[in-house]
Short mmCIF file of C-alpha atoms and ligand atoms in Angstrom, two decimals:
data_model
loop_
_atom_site.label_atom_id
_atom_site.label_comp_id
_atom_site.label_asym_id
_atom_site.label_seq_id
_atom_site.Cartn_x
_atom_site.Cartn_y
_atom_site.Cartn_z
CA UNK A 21 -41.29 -5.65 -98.90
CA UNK A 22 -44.12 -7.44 -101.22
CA UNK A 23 -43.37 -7.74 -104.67
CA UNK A 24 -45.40 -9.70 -107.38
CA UNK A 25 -43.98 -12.13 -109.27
CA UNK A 26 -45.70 -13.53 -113.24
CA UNK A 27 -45.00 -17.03 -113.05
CA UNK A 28 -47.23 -18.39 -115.63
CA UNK A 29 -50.86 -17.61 -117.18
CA UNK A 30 -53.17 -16.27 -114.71
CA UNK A 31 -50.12 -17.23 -111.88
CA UNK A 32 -49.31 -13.77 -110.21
CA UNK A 33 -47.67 -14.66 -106.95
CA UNK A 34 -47.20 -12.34 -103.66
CA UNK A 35 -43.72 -12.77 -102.55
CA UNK A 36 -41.50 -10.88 -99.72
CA UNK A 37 -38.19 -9.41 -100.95
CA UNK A 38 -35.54 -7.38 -99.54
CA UNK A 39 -35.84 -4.50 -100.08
CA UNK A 40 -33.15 -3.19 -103.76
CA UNK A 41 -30.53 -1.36 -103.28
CA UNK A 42 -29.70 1.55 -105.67
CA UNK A 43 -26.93 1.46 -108.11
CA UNK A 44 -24.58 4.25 -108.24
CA UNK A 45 -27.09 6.76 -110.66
CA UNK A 46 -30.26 4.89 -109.79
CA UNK A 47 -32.62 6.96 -106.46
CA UNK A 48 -35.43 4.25 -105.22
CA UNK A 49 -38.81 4.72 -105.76
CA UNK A 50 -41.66 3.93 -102.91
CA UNK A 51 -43.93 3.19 -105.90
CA UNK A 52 -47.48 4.88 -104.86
CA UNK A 53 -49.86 4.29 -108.21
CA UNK A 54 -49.42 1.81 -110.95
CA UNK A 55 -51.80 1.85 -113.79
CA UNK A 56 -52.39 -1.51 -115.56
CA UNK A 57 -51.57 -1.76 -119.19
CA UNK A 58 -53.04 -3.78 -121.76
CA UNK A 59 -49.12 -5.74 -122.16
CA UNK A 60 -49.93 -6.47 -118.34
CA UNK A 61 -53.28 -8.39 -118.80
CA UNK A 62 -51.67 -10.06 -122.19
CA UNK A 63 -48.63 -11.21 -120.05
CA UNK A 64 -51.35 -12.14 -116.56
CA UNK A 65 -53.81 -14.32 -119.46
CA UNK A 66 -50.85 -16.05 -121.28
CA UNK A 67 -47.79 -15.55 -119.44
CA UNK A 68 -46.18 -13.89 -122.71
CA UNK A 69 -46.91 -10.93 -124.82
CA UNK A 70 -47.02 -11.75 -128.19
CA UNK A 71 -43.68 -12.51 -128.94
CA UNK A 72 -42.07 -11.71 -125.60
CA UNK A 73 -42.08 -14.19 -123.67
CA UNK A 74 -40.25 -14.41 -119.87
CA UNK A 75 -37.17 -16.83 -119.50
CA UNK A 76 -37.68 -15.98 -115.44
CA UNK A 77 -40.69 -15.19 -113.23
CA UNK A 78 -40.79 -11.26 -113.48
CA UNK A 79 -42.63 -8.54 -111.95
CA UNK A 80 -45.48 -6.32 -113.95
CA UNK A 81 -46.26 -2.64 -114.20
CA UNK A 82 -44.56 0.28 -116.15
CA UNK A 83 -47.57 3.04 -115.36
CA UNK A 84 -46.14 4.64 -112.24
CA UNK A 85 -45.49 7.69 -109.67
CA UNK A 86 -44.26 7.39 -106.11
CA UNK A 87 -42.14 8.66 -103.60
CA UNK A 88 -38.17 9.18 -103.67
CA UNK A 89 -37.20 6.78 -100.62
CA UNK A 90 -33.62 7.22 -101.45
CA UNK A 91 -31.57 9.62 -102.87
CA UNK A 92 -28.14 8.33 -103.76
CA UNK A 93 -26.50 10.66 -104.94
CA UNK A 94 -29.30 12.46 -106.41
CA UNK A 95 -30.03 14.26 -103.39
CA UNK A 96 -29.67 17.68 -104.74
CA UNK A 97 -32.26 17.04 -107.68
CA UNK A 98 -34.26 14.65 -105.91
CA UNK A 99 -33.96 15.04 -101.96
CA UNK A 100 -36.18 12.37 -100.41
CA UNK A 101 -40.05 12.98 -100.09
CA UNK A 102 -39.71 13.84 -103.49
CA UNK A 103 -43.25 13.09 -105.48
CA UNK A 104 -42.31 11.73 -109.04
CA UNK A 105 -43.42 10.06 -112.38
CA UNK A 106 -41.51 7.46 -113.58
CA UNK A 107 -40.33 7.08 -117.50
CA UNK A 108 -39.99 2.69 -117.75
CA UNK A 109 -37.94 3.63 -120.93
CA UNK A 110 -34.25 2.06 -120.25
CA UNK A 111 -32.91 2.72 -123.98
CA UNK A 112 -28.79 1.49 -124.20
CA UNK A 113 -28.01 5.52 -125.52
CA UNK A 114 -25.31 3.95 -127.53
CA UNK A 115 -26.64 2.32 -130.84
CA UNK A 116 -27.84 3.86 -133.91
CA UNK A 117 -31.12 4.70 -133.15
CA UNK A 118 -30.59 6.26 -129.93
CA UNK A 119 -27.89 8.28 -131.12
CA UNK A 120 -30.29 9.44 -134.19
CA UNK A 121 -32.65 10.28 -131.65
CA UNK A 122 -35.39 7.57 -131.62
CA UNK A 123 -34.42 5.77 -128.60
CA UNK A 124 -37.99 4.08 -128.42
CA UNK A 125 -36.35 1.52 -131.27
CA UNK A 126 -33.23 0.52 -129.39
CA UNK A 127 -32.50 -3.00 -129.61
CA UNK A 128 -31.22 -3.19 -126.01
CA UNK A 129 -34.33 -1.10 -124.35
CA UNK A 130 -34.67 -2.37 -121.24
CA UNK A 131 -38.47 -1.49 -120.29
CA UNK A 132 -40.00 -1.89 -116.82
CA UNK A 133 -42.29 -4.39 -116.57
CA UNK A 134 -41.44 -5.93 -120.03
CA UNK A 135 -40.22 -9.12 -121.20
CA UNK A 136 -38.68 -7.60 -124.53
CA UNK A 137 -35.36 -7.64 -123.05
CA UNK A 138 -33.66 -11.00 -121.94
CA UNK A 139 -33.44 -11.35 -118.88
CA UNK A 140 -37.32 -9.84 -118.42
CA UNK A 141 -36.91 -6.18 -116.94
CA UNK A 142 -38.68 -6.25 -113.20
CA UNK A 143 -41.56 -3.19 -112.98
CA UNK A 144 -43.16 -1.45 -110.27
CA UNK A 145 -45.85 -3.92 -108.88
CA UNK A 146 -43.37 -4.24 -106.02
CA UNK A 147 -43.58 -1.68 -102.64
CA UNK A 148 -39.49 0.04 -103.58
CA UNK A 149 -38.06 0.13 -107.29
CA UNK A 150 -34.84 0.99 -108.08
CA UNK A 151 -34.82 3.84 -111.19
CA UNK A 152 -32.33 5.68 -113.13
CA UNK A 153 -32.68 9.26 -111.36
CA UNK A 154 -33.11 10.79 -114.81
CA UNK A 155 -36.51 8.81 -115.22
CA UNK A 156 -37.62 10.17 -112.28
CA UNK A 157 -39.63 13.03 -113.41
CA UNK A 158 -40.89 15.86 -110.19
CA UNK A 159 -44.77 16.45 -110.26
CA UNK A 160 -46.64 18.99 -109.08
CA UNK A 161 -48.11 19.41 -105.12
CA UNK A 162 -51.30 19.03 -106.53
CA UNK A 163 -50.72 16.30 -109.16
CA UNK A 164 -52.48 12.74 -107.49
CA UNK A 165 -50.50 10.16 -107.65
CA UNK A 166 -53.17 8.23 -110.00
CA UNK A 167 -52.81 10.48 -112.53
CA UNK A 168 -49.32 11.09 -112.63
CA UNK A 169 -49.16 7.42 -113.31
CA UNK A 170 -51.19 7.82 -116.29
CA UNK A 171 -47.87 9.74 -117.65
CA UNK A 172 -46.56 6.53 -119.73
CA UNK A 173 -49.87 6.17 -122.06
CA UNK A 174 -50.55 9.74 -122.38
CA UNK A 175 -46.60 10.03 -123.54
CA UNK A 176 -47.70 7.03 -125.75
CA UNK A 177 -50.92 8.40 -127.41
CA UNK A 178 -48.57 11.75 -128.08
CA UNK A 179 -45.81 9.51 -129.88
CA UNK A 180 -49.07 8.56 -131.60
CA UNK A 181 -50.65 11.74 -132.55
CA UNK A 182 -47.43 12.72 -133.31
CA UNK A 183 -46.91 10.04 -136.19
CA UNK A 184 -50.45 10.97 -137.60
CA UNK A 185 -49.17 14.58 -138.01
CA UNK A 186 -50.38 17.65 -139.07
CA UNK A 187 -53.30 17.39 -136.57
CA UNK A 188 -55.41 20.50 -136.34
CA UNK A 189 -58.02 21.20 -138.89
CA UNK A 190 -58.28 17.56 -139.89
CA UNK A 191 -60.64 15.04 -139.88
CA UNK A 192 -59.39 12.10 -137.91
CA UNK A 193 -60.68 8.55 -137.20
CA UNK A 194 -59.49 6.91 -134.21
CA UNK A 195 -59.92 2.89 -134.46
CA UNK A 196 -60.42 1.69 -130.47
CA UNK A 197 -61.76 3.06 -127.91
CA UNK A 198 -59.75 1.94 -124.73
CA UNK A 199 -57.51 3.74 -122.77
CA UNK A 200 -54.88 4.58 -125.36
CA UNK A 201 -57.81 5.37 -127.81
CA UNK A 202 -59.32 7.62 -125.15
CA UNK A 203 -55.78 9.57 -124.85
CA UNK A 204 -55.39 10.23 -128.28
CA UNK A 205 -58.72 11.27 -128.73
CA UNK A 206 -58.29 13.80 -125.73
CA UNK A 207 -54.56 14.81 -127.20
CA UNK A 208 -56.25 15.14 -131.18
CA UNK A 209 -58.90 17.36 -129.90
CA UNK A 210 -56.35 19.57 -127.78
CA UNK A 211 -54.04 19.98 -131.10
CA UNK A 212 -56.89 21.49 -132.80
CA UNK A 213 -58.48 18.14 -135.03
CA UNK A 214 -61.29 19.84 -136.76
CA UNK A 215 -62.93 16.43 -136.41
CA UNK A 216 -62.70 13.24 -134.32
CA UNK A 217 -64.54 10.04 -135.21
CA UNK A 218 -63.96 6.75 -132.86
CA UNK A 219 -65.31 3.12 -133.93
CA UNK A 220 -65.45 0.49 -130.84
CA UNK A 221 -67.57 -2.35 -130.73
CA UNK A 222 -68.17 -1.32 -126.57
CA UNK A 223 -71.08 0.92 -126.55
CA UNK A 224 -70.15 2.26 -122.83
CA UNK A 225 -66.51 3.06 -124.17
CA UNK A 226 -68.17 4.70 -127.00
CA UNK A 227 -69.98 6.72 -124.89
CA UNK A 228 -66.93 8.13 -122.38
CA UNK A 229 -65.12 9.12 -125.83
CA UNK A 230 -68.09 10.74 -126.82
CA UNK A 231 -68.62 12.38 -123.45
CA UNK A 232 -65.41 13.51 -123.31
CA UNK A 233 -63.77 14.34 -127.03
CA UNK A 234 -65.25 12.26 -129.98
CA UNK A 235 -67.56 13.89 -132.55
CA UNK A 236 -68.98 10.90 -134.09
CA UNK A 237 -68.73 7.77 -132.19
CA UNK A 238 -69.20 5.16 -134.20
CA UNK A 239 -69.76 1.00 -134.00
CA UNK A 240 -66.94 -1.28 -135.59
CA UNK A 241 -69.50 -3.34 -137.02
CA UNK A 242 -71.84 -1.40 -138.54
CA UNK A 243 -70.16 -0.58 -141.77
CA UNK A 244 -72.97 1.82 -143.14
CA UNK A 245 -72.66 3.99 -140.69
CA UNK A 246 -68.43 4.16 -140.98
CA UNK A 247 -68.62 4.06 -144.70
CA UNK A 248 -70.74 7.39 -144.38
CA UNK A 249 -68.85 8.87 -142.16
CA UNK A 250 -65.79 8.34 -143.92
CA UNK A 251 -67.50 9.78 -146.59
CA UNK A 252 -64.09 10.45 -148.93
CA UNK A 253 -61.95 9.48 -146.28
CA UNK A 254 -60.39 10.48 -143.54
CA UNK A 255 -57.38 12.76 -143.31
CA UNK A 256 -55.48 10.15 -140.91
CA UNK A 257 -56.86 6.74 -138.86
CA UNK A 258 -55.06 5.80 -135.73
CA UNK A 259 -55.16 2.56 -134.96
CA UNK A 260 -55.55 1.71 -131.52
CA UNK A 261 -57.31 -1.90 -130.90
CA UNK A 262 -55.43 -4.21 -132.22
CA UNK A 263 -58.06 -6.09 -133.69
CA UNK A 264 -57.41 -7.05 -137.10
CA UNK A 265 -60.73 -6.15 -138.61
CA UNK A 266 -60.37 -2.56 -137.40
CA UNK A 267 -56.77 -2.32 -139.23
CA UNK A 268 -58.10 -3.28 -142.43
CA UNK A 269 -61.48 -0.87 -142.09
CA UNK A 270 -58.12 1.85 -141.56
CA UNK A 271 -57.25 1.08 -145.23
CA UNK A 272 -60.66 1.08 -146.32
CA UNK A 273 -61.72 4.40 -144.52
CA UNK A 274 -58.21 6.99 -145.31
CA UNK A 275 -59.09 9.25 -147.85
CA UNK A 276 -56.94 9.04 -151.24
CA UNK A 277 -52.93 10.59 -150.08
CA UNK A 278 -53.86 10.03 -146.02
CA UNK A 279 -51.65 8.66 -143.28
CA UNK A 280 -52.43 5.36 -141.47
CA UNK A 281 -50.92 5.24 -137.99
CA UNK A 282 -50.60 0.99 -136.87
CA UNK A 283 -50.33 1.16 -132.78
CA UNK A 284 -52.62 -1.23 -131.46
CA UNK A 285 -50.41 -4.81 -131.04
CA UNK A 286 -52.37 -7.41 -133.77
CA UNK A 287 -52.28 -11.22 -132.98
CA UNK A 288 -50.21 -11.76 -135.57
CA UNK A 289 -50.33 -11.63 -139.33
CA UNK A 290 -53.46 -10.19 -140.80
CA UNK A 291 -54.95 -10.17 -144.03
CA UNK A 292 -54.80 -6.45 -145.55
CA UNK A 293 -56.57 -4.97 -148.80
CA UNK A 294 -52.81 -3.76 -149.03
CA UNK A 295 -53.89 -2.63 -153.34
CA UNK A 296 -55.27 0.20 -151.19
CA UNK A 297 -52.15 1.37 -149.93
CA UNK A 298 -50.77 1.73 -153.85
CA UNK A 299 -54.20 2.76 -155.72
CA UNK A 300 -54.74 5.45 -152.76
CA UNK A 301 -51.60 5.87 -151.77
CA UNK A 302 -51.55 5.87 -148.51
CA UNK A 303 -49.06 6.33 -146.05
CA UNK A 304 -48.11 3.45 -143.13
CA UNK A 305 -46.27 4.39 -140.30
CA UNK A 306 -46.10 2.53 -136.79
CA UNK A 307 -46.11 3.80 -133.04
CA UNK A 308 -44.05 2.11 -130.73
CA UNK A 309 -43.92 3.33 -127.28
CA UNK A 310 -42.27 6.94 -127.13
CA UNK A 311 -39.49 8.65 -127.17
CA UNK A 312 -38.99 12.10 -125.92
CA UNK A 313 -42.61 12.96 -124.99
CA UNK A 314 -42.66 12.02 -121.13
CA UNK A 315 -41.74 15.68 -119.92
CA UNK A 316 -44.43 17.47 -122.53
CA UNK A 317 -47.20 14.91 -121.38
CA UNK A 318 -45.94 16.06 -117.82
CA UNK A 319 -46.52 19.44 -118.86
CA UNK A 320 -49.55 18.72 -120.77
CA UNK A 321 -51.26 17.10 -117.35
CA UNK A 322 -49.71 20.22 -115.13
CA UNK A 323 -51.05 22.98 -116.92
CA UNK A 324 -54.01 21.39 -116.50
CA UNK A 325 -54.61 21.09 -120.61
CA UNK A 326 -56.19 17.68 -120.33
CA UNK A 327 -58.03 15.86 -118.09
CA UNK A 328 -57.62 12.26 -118.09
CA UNK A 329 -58.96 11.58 -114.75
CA UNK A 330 -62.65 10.28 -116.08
CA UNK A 331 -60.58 7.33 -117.62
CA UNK A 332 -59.85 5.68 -114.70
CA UNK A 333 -62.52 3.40 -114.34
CA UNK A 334 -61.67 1.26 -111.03
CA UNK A 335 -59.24 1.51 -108.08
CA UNK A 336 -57.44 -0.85 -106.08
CA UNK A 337 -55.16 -1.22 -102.97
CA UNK A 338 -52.09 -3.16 -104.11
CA UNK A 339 -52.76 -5.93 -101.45
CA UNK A 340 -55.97 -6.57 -103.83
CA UNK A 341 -53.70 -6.62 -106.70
CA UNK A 342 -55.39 -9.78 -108.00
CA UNK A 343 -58.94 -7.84 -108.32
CA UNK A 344 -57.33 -5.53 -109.59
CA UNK A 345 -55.97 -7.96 -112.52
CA UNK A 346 -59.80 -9.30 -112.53
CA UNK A 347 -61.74 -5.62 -112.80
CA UNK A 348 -58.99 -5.07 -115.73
CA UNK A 349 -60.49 -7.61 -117.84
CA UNK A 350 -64.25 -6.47 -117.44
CA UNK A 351 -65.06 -5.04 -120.75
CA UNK A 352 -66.78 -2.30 -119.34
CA UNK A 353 -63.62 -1.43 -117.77
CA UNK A 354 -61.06 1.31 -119.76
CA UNK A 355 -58.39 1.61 -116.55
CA UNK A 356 -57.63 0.33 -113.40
CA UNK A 357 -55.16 2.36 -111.47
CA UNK A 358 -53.40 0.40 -108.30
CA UNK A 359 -52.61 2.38 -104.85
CA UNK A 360 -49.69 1.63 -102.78
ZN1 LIG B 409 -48.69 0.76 -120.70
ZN1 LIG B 410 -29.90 2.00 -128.06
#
């Protein structure tokens, strides 16, 4: 089978593998749809993310649905033919924080496609992955493939919404407008956000939030128009960009008592009007994947509640996966699902 392997910046590398063979709770996984992340175009551009950084070559992709190929000894839960979403989470399920229920903070997570763990963790831009069966999560008949992929950042902006909590009958501002920013702008609105502002510095991405849930769309740079929106503040600002300018206009735009939600990955250190957080007191919390959300975004997408379909800006054949990689880093572009 053909599997992908990151062997440097910009060095993705078609290579044939045997096929895996499943351990003893793991079912295998003919992958059909792989959505690509931001972490995947950070680890394609510089061969690391952030910090993580691969001691091997190591394959991409955490966004996926597929197949069940082979059972194990599943069969019962999962008989072959199977259509499933995949959870990447690998938490250990032994230390602190997974026994106190926030597995997303495990020191030992093992996360598909990720480089967090030493050694790297492989993902899904291969034909056949090996998966525990309990990540393996049964969609609907009529569920595409595409979208069930879109499972891991739609459980992601719900960790997200969830830190920014209470939601409904609040007046939100949502700091980037990409696909993550999209999902929690689509998961705000369902929980009943009386109001939902987005900033971006991409007009087009402005204008698909707007289109689909925003309120106010707003541009990053022009700070009259965010300083009178914010008017006294907003209840709660998600940050979802990552750029450092937009985290600081967060402290600048919460109203007096709000909540400040950091999810966006920054470069690195940034410089932060941090008086704010006393004189206003604000309140900082951080998003970091998910934990426990995967089955309630499933739910979410089956009962047809949302409709993140309209994100998916470009699609590709996984022979292509290259283009793929390429149409990713078009501005214009918000997501680029992969078929198998
Ligand atoms: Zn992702
Ligand atoms: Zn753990």
């Amino acid at each position: 089978m053909q599997a992908y392997y990151l062997h440097g910046p910009r060095d993705l590398r078609p290579t044939d593998m045997d096929p895996p063979r499943p351990a003893a709770d793991e079912v295998l996984v003919k992958v059909r749809a792989t959505g690509l992340c931001g972490s995947d175009l950070h680890y394609y551009l510089h061969g690391q993310n952030g910090p993580f950084v691969p001691e091997r070559p190591f394959i991409l992709g955490h966004e996926s649905a597929g197949e069940i190929v082979d059972a194990g000894a599943c069969a019962d839960a999962l008989p072959p033919g199977s259509r499933v979403a995949i959870d990447p989470s690998h938490p250990c399920r032994a230390c602190d924080h997974c026994i106190g229920g926030r597995y997303n903070l495990c020191p030992h997570m093992r996360y598909f496609g990720s480089a967090a763990c030493s050694p790297p963790q492989d993902g899904s831009f291969r034909e056949i992955v090996p998966i525990r069966a309990e990540n393996c999560h049964p969609i609907p008949d009529d569920m595409a493939f595409a979208e069930a992929a879109l499972l891991e950042p739609l459980a992601i902006a719900l960790h997200g919404v969830g830190q920014a909590q209470p939601i409904a009958g609040r007046r939100l501002l949502i700091t980037g407008a990409g696909p993550i920013g999209q999902l929690i702008g689509l998961v705000a609105r369902h929980y009943g956000a009386a109001h939902l502002a987005v900033s971006d510095i991409r007009g087009d991405a402005l204008d698909l939030a707007a289109a689909l849930w925003a309120d106010q769309p707003l541009r990053a740079d022009d700070t009259d128009a965010l300083t009178s929106a914010a008017d006294t503040g907003f209840d709660a600002v998600i940050e979802a960009s990552g750029a450092p300018a937009a985290l600081a206009a967060a402290y600048e735009y919460c109203r007096a008592g709000g909540t400040i939600v950091q999810l966006g990955v920054q470069p690195g250190p940034v410089e932060l009007p941090v008086n704010l957080i006393m004189s206003k007191e604000l309140t900082l919390r951080g998003s970091f994947r998910f934990a426990h959300v995967f089955a309630a975004a499933l739910d979410l997408l089956a009962r047809r509640q949302l409709d993140i379909t309209p994100l998916i800006s470009a699609r590709f054949d996984f022979a292509d996966l290259l283009a793929g990689f390429d149409a990713a880093l078009q501005p214009q572009t918000i997501k680029v699902v992969i078929d198998y």
